Short mmCIF file of C-alpha atoms in Angstrom, two decimals:
data_model
loop_
_atom_site.label_atom_id
_atom_site.label_comp_id
_atom_site.label_asym_id
_atom_site.label_seq_id
_atom_site.Cartn_x
_atom_site.Cartn_y
_atom_site.Cartn_z
CA MET U 1 1.85 -22.88 24.78
CA SER U 2 2.73 -19.11 25.67
CA SER U 3 3.88 -16.60 23.04
CA ASN U 4 7.11 -16.79 23.78
CA GLN U 5 7.47 -20.55 23.30
CA TRP U 6 5.88 -19.59 19.45
CA VAL U 7 8.47 -16.71 18.99
CA ASP U 8 11.59 -19.37 19.73
CA LYS U 9 9.85 -21.40 17.55
CA VAL U 10 10.88 -19.05 14.38
CA ASN U 11 13.22 -20.73 11.92
CA ARG U 12 15.64 -18.27 10.23
CA ASP U 13 17.15 -20.63 8.31
CA GLN U 14 13.44 -21.66 7.00
CA LEU U 15 12.51 -17.81 6.53
CA VAL U 16 15.69 -17.15 4.52
CA GLN U 17 15.08 -20.06 2.31
CA VAL U 18 11.73 -19.26 1.49
CA CYS U 19 11.75 -15.57 0.66
CA LYS U 20 15.14 -16.14 -1.18
CA GLN U 21 12.99 -18.39 -3.76
CA LEU U 22 10.23 -16.22 -4.13
CA VAL U 23 12.68 -13.45 -5.01
CA SER U 24 14.52 -15.66 -7.53
CA ILE U 25 11.50 -16.05 -9.52
CA PRO U 26 10.62 -12.98 -11.47
CA SER U 27 7.26 -11.82 -10.79
CA VAL U 28 6.71 -8.37 -12.47
CA SER U 29 3.23 -7.06 -12.25
CA GLY U 30 1.20 -8.98 -15.10
CA ASP U 31 3.53 -11.82 -15.25
CA GLU U 32 2.49 -13.59 -11.33
CA PHE U 33 1.75 -17.31 -12.91
CA GLU U 34 5.40 -18.84 -12.29
CA VAL U 35 5.75 -17.25 -8.60
CA MET U 36 1.88 -18.44 -7.64
CA GLN U 37 2.81 -21.65 -8.65
CA PHE U 38 5.90 -21.75 -6.29
CA VAL U 39 3.57 -20.90 -3.47
CA LYS U 40 0.85 -23.69 -4.57
CA SER U 41 3.27 -26.24 -4.40
CA TRP U 42 5.36 -24.94 -1.01
CA LEU U 43 2.08 -25.11 0.39
CA ALA U 44 0.93 -28.55 -1.11
CA ASP U 45 4.10 -30.42 0.52
CA ARG U 46 3.21 -29.59 4.00
CA ASP U 47 -0.30 -30.07 3.20
CA ILE U 48 -1.56 -26.84 3.97
CA ALA U 49 -5.08 -26.43 2.46
CA TYR U 50 -5.65 -23.93 -0.30
CA ILE U 51 -8.08 -22.35 -3.10
CA GLU U 52 -7.00 -20.32 -6.01
CA THR U 53 -8.90 -17.59 -7.16
CA ALA U 54 -8.95 -15.09 -9.75
CA ASN U 55 -10.81 -13.17 -12.67
CA ASP U 56 -7.46 -13.97 -14.98
CA PRO U 57 -6.12 -17.11 -14.68
CA GLN U 58 -2.57 -16.06 -15.85
CA ARG U 59 -2.92 -13.90 -12.26
CA PRO U 60 -4.07 -16.13 -9.68
CA ASN U 61 -4.32 -15.07 -5.79
CA ILE U 62 -3.94 -18.02 -3.19
CA ILE U 63 -5.90 -18.30 -0.20
CA ALA U 64 -4.56 -20.50 2.55
CA THR U 65 -6.05 -21.62 5.72
CA ILE U 66 -5.19 -23.43 8.76
CA GLY U 67 -7.21 -24.04 11.96
CA ASP U 68 -10.79 -24.05 12.26
CA ALA U 69 -12.95 -20.92 11.73
CA ASN U 70 -15.92 -22.15 14.17
CA ALA U 71 -13.43 -22.15 16.92
CA GLY U 72 -12.61 -18.39 17.00
CA PRO U 73 -11.67 -15.46 14.82
CA ILE U 74 -10.01 -15.20 11.60
CA ILE U 75 -6.81 -13.94 11.39
CA ALA U 76 -5.75 -13.08 7.62
CA MET U 77 -2.09 -12.19 6.41
CA ASN U 78 -2.10 -10.14 3.11
CA GLY U 79 0.55 -9.76 0.72
CA HIS U 80 1.63 -9.17 -2.81
CA LEU U 81 3.94 -11.36 -4.82
CA ASP U 82 3.99 -8.98 -7.92
CA VAL U 83 6.98 -6.70 -8.31
CA VAL U 84 7.89 -3.72 -10.42
CA PRO U 85 9.88 -3.82 -13.59
CA VAL U 86 13.93 -3.05 -13.01
CA SER U 87 15.11 -0.41 -15.25
CA ASP U 88 18.33 0.06 -14.14
CA ALA U 89 19.98 -3.24 -14.34
CA SER U 90 23.68 -1.79 -14.97
CA SER U 91 23.40 -0.16 -11.22
CA TRP U 92 22.72 -3.51 -9.58
CA GLU U 93 25.64 -5.52 -7.93
CA SER U 94 24.18 -8.79 -8.36
CA ASP U 95 21.29 -10.42 -10.60
CA PRO U 96 18.12 -8.65 -9.09
CA PHE U 97 16.11 -12.16 -9.87
CA GLU U 98 18.59 -13.97 -7.94
CA GLY U 99 18.10 -13.64 -4.88
CA VAL U 100 21.39 -12.80 -3.12
CA VAL U 101 22.18 -12.69 0.55
CA ARG U 102 25.60 -10.58 1.39
CA ASN U 103 26.34 -8.86 4.54
CA GLY U 104 23.35 -9.92 6.56
CA ARG U 105 20.82 -8.85 3.87
CA LEU U 106 18.88 -10.52 1.12
CA TYR U 107 19.36 -8.42 -2.35
CA GLY U 108 16.87 -8.58 -5.28
CA ARG U 109 13.94 -7.07 -6.84
CA GLY U 110 10.51 -7.64 -4.14
CA ALA U 111 13.15 -8.16 -1.30
CA ALA U 112 11.50 -5.37 0.41
CA ASP U 113 8.32 -5.23 -1.15
CA MET U 114 7.28 -7.45 -0.36
CA LYS U 115 8.28 -10.60 -0.72
CA SER U 116 10.29 -11.47 2.39
CA SER U 117 6.82 -10.37 4.07
CA VAL U 118 4.70 -13.04 2.06
CA GLY U 119 7.88 -15.64 3.22
CA VAL U 120 7.31 -14.91 6.93
CA MET U 121 3.28 -15.34 6.40
CA LEU U 122 3.68 -18.70 4.76
CA THR U 123 6.07 -19.68 7.35
CA MET U 124 3.58 -18.91 9.98
CA LEU U 125 1.39 -21.33 8.53
CA ASP U 126 3.85 -23.84 8.65
CA MET U 127 4.57 -23.52 11.93
CA PHE U 128 1.09 -23.04 13.55
CA ARG U 129 -0.10 -25.66 11.03
CA ASN U 130 -0.34 -28.38 14.13
CA ALA U 131 -1.30 -26.14 16.70
CA SER U 132 -4.73 -26.28 18.59
CA LEU U 133 -5.65 -22.88 17.49
CA GLN U 134 -9.03 -21.20 18.88
CA GLY U 135 -9.70 -19.91 15.57
CA ALA U 136 -8.39 -20.01 11.94
CA LEU U 137 -4.92 -18.30 10.18
CA SER U 138 -4.88 -17.17 6.32
CA VAL U 139 -2.74 -15.93 4.11
CA HIS U 140 -3.84 -14.04 1.17
CA VAL U 141 -0.97 -14.07 -1.23
CA VAL U 142 -2.41 -11.66 -3.91
CA SER U 143 -1.35 -10.48 -7.60
CA ASP U 144 -1.45 -6.81 -8.97
CA GLU U 145 -0.97 -4.36 -6.02
CA GLU U 146 1.44 -2.57 -7.91
CA ARG U 147 -0.81 -1.97 -10.89
CA GLY U 148 -3.96 -1.20 -9.02
CA ALA U 149 -5.12 -4.38 -7.21
CA ASN U 150 -7.95 -5.05 -9.92
CA PHE U 151 -6.52 -8.87 -10.06
CA GLY U 152 -5.03 -8.79 -6.60
CA THR U 153 -6.98 -7.65 -3.67
CA LYS U 154 -10.14 -5.62 -4.95
CA HIS U 155 -11.29 -9.49 -6.40
CA VAL U 156 -10.60 -11.16 -3.05
CA VAL U 157 -12.03 -8.66 -1.18
CA ALA U 158 -15.11 -9.21 -3.72
CA GLU U 159 -14.85 -12.68 -3.14
CA ILE U 160 -15.32 -12.10 0.28
CA GLU U 161 -18.33 -9.88 0.07
CA ALA U 162 -19.87 -12.88 -2.15
CA GLY U 163 -19.36 -15.26 0.45
CA ASN U 164 -16.92 -17.38 -1.62
CA ILE U 165 -14.04 -16.87 0.94
CA PRO U 166 -14.23 -16.61 4.52
CA ARG U 167 -14.37 -13.20 6.01
CA PRO U 168 -11.68 -12.42 8.00
CA ASP U 169 -12.11 -10.96 11.66
CA PHE U 170 -8.62 -9.37 11.27
CA THR U 171 -6.32 -8.76 8.82
CA ILE U 172 -2.52 -8.05 9.15
CA VAL U 173 -1.03 -6.39 5.67
CA GLY U 174 2.97 -7.22 5.58
CA GLU U 175 3.85 -3.48 3.90
CA GLY U 176 6.88 -2.04 5.33
CA SER U 177 6.09 -0.14 8.68
CA GLY U 178 9.59 -0.27 10.39
CA PHE U 179 7.63 -2.42 13.07
CA LYS U 180 5.57 0.59 13.82
CA ILE U 181 1.77 -0.26 13.98
CA ARG U 182 0.15 1.68 11.36
CA ILE U 183 -3.69 1.72 11.68
CA ALA U 184 -4.68 4.57 9.14
CA GLU U 185 -4.09 5.45 5.51
CA ARG U 186 -4.88 8.84 3.52
CA GLY U 187 -7.04 8.62 1.06
CA GLY U 188 -6.85 10.71 -2.78
CA LEU U 189 -8.50 12.33 -5.02
CA GLY U 190 -7.43 14.08 -8.35
CA VAL U 191 -8.42 17.39 -9.53
CA LYS U 192 -8.08 18.87 -13.05
CA VAL U 193 -8.19 22.65 -12.84
CA HIS U 194 -8.76 23.99 -16.61
CA PHE U 195 -7.84 27.67 -16.68
CA LYS U 196 -9.33 30.17 -19.75
CA GLY U 197 -7.29 32.60 -21.73
CA ARG U 198 -7.42 34.28 -25.03
CA ALA U 199 -5.18 33.18 -27.50
CA SER U 200 -3.29 35.43 -29.87
CA HIS U 201 -0.19 36.08 -31.47
CA THR U 202 2.79 36.61 -29.48
CA ALA U 203 2.98 40.22 -31.24
CA VAL U 204 -0.23 41.78 -29.20
CA ALA U 205 -0.16 39.25 -26.35
CA ARG U 206 -0.28 42.33 -23.95
CA VAL U 207 -3.00 43.70 -26.36
CA THR U 208 -5.53 41.07 -26.89
CA GLY U 209 -3.93 38.09 -25.41
CA ILE U 210 -4.84 36.47 -22.15
CA ASN U 211 -2.46 34.00 -21.20
CA ALA U 212 -3.90 30.93 -19.41
CA LEU U 213 -0.84 29.55 -18.52
CA ALA U 214 0.20 32.88 -16.43
CA LYS U 215 -2.98 32.33 -15.00
CA ALA U 216 -2.43 28.62 -14.24
CA ALA U 217 0.63 30.04 -12.30
CA LYS U 218 -1.28 32.08 -9.87
CA GLY U 219 -3.58 29.15 -9.54
CA ILE U 220 -0.48 26.93 -8.80
CA LEU U 221 1.17 29.86 -6.41
CA ALA U 222 -2.24 29.84 -4.40
CA LEU U 223 -2.72 26.08 -3.99
CA GLU U 224 0.82 24.81 -3.14
CA HIS U 225 1.28 25.60 0.44
CA HIS U 226 1.58 23.19 3.66
CA LEU U 227 -1.83 21.88 4.87
CA GLU U 228 -2.10 23.02 8.57
CA THR U 229 -4.64 19.99 9.51
CA PHE U 230 -3.23 17.36 11.28
CA HIS U 231 -4.66 13.84 12.12
CA PRO U 232 -2.77 11.86 14.55
CA ALA U 233 -2.63 8.39 12.60
CA VAL U 234 -1.91 10.27 9.49
CA GLY U 235 -0.18 13.34 10.04
CA HIS U 236 -0.79 16.26 7.57
CA PRO U 237 -3.22 16.10 4.13
CA VAL U 238 -1.22 16.93 1.02
CA LEU U 239 -1.77 19.11 -1.97
CA SER U 240 0.45 18.39 -4.88
CA VAL U 241 0.47 20.24 -8.20
CA ASN U 242 2.28 17.05 -10.44
CA GLY U 243 1.55 18.07 -14.18
CA ILE U 244 0.81 20.94 -16.52
CA GLN U 245 -0.20 21.36 -20.09
CA ALA U 246 -0.52 24.51 -22.08
CA GLY U 247 0.85 26.10 -25.36
CA ILE U 248 0.81 25.23 -28.83
CA ALA U 249 3.41 26.85 -30.63
CA ASP U 250 6.23 29.47 -29.17
CA ASN U 251 4.51 32.16 -30.71
CA VAL U 252 0.96 31.72 -29.69
CA VAL U 253 -0.01 33.05 -26.31
CA PRO U 254 -2.19 29.95 -24.71
CA GLY U 255 -5.62 30.20 -24.76
CA GLU U 256 -5.86 27.13 -22.26
CA ALA U 257 -4.23 25.66 -19.58
CA MET U 258 -4.64 22.34 -17.35
CA ILE U 259 -3.26 21.19 -14.05
CA ASP U 260 -3.12 17.89 -12.63
CA ILE U 261 -3.64 18.13 -9.01
CA ASP U 262 -3.21 14.97 -6.23
CA ARG U 263 -4.91 15.65 -3.04
CA ARG U 264 -3.91 13.23 -0.46
CA THR U 265 -6.51 13.15 2.37
CA VAL U 266 -7.08 12.50 6.26
CA PRO U 267 -10.02 10.79 8.06
CA GLY U 268 -12.99 13.39 8.07
CA GLU U 269 -12.00 14.82 4.76
CA THR U 270 -15.08 14.84 2.11
CA VAL U 271 -14.94 15.43 -1.47
CA GLU U 272 -17.02 18.44 -0.46
CA SER U 273 -14.92 19.76 1.89
CA ILE U 274 -11.60 19.42 -0.51
CA ILE U 275 -13.30 20.99 -3.46
CA GLY U 276 -14.57 23.68 -1.24
CA ASP U 277 -11.04 24.60 -0.37
CA ILE U 278 -9.59 24.24 -3.81
CA ARG U 279 -12.35 26.68 -4.84
CA ALA U 280 -11.73 28.95 -1.89
CA LYS U 281 -8.00 29.64 -2.61
CA LEU U 282 -9.08 30.18 -6.49
CA ASP U 283 -11.65 32.60 -5.73
CA ALA U 284 -9.73 34.55 -3.48
CA VAL U 285 -7.18 35.12 -6.63
CA ALA U 286 -10.32 35.76 -8.88
CA ALA U 287 -11.25 38.32 -6.85
CA THR U 288 -8.32 40.46 -7.52
CA ASP U 289 -8.40 39.76 -11.24
CA PRO U 290 -10.98 39.54 -13.11
CA ASP U 291 -9.50 38.02 -16.07
CA PHE U 292 -8.83 34.72 -13.84
CA ILE U 293 -11.54 32.02 -14.95
CA TYR U 294 -11.19 28.53 -14.18
CA GLU U 295 -13.02 25.04 -14.14
CA LEU U 296 -12.59 22.25 -11.92
CA GLU U 297 -12.89 18.58 -13.22
CA TYR U 298 -12.82 15.38 -10.95
CA ASP U 299 -14.77 12.35 -10.67
CA PRO U 300 -16.31 11.37 -7.02
CA GLU U 301 -16.55 7.97 -7.80
CA ARG U 302 -12.86 8.09 -8.33
CA TYR U 303 -11.93 9.56 -4.58
CA THR U 304 -10.21 7.09 -1.94
CA VAL U 305 -11.41 7.47 1.30
CA ALA U 306 -9.27 8.11 4.01
CA ASN U 307 -9.30 5.17 6.37
CA MET U 308 -8.58 3.71 9.81
CA THR U 309 -8.85 1.08 12.37
CA SER U 310 -9.51 2.12 15.77
CA ALA U 311 -6.43 2.26 17.84
CA ASP U 312 -8.71 -0.09 20.72
CA SER U 313 -9.16 -3.03 18.16
CA PRO U 314 -8.27 -6.18 19.55
CA LEU U 315 -5.62 -6.65 16.78
CA VAL U 316 -3.97 -3.46 17.52
CA VAL U 317 -3.54 -4.22 21.34
CA ALA U 318 -1.99 -7.72 20.50
CA PHE U 319 0.27 -6.37 18.48
CA GLN U 320 1.16 -3.68 21.33
CA GLU U 321 1.44 -6.59 23.75
CA SER U 322 3.80 -8.37 21.39
CA LEU U 323 5.98 -5.65 20.69
CA ARG U 324 6.71 -5.07 24.50
CA GLU U 325 7.31 -8.62 24.95
CA LEU U 326 9.73 -8.59 22.69
CA ASP U 327 11.55 -5.22 24.39
CA ARG U 328 9.94 -3.17 21.88
CA GLU U 329 8.29 -0.15 22.54
CA PRO U 330 4.80 0.06 20.67
CA GLU U 331 4.84 3.67 17.86
CA PHE U 332 1.86 4.21 15.69
CA PHE U 333 3.38 4.56 11.94
CA VAL U 334 2.31 8.62 10.96
CA GLU U 335 5.48 9.32 8.68
CA TRP U 336 3.91 9.44 5.33
CA ALA U 337 0.64 6.93 4.79
CA GLY U 338 0.54 6.46 1.31
CA ILE U 339 -2.24 4.05 -0.07
CA THR U 340 -2.14 0.07 0.47
CA ASP U 341 -4.33 -2.67 -0.23
CA ALA U 342 -5.24 -2.34 3.47
CA ARG U 343 -7.70 0.11 2.64
CA LEU U 344 -9.84 -2.53 0.70
CA TYR U 345 -10.26 -4.77 3.71
CA ARG U 346 -10.83 -1.46 6.06
CA GLY U 347 -13.63 -0.67 3.50
CA ILE U 348 -15.64 -3.62 4.07
CA GLY U 349 -15.21 -3.21 7.55
CA ILE U 350 -12.33 -5.38 8.77
CA ASP U 351 -9.81 -4.27 11.43
CA THR U 352 -6.84 -3.79 9.94
CA VAL U 353 -3.34 -3.42 10.92
CA ILE U 354 0.16 -2.95 8.80
CA MET U 355 2.89 -4.31 10.16
CA GLY U 356 6.21 -5.59 8.38
CA ALA U 357 10.31 -4.51 8.30
CA ALA U 358 11.19 -1.51 6.43
CA GLY U 359 13.83 -2.79 3.83
CA GLU U 360 15.74 -0.36 1.28
CA ASN U 361 15.69 1.12 -2.45
CA GLU U 362 12.14 0.01 -3.14
CA HIS U 363 11.15 -0.16 -6.60
CA GLY U 364 15.39 0.90 -6.95
CA ALA U 365 18.45 -0.43 -7.73
CA ASN U 366 20.07 -2.90 -5.03
CA GLU U 367 17.04 -3.18 -3.08
CA TYR U 368 17.77 -5.28 0.21
CA ILE U 369 16.20 -6.28 3.41
CA GLU U 370 18.26 -7.10 6.42
CA ILE U 371 17.69 -10.68 7.38
CA ASN U 372 17.59 -9.84 11.21
CA ASP U 373 14.30 -7.26 10.38
CA ILE U 374 12.69 -10.59 8.25
CA GLU U 375 13.39 -12.51 11.38
CA THR U 376 12.24 -9.76 13.83
CA GLN U 377 9.09 -9.61 11.95
CA ALA U 378 8.72 -13.28 12.14
CA ARG U 379 8.72 -13.23 15.79
CA ILE U 380 5.86 -10.10 16.33
CA TYR U 381 3.62 -12.32 14.13
CA ALA U 382 4.52 -15.24 16.02
CA ALA U 383 3.51 -13.46 19.28
CA THR U 384 0.32 -11.64 17.88
CA ILE U 385 -1.12 -14.69 16.39
CA SER U 386 -0.76 -16.77 19.60
CA ARG U 387 -2.20 -14.48 21.12
CA LEU U 388 -5.41 -13.60 19.29
CA LEU U 389 -5.66 -17.74 18.83
CA GLY U 390 -5.24 -18.70 22.08
CA VAL U 391 -2.21 -20.92 21.89
#
């Protein structure tokens, strides 16, 4: 069959039904068990083989596969079913865990982030399950993305490395990209800067005191600037001072102060280059102020490396061709490039692309996604899968 024929097989009613069902099952991070039971039942009803893998039985991950891995490449689709809590229920126009269709939109917690994408992935398995695939198609339905992925994709990737889950040749992560092809994401490093002063009574602040908070302010002004480096896949790096601690009483000049830096990185940057840049800016302040004393604290083991998939990857090319087929001009996503589970697949050398519909009000009240966009995502996936698996 041609890719156009597979695109035309996308069933809008089935998509809406499964997405509504997923949204209607509360699954705040740490409480994913029930929604995963639904996924298992949904797969079993269609005779789609799956395995369950977990390092906490209450927080399982489901790996479902169709096709023949010996006949060609393995394509994995990754999506998480955990959601953030609802903190503002009174601001919702409908029950956040009901899955309400209104004015062509699906409303509910997780509708945009990212239960609708998982719904698309499940329907792809159903649609292609009787096709003569030249390869295999899997879905990795995971827990724990919102809280760090230790029970979710990190566990799945470890199982791939251990040989317990078939290693994909390509992975599609269904986070929202507005149908742009996202091939990269920034990395990150947390840095604390400790400033040393001399505590004193306020009455002698200008005599014996050295105000560490004032030194921290100088440091912040030196660091908080737009970073000019530009990477075409992820944009600019970012340095943001997001926290400060100082002072023990309103009549004591603070002798110590500390700021928290979140430094987001682009491909090519290293821990050494990041720390070197921070030191250079702070040392420039110290050169003009002999009382400007600081120490840096950071853990290289907690550094998340900026990562990317080559624009020449067969997965990227397949998405470009599929978008053109659907009368969309392919674009790469560079708007903000935060951290997703895609980094974990790239981290073990698997070409990975993020592709999905962009909903509205993620993590907020009245979260929703356009049903037309869910259908468009399914059509893009159908065209891409058919290209890569030869049907």
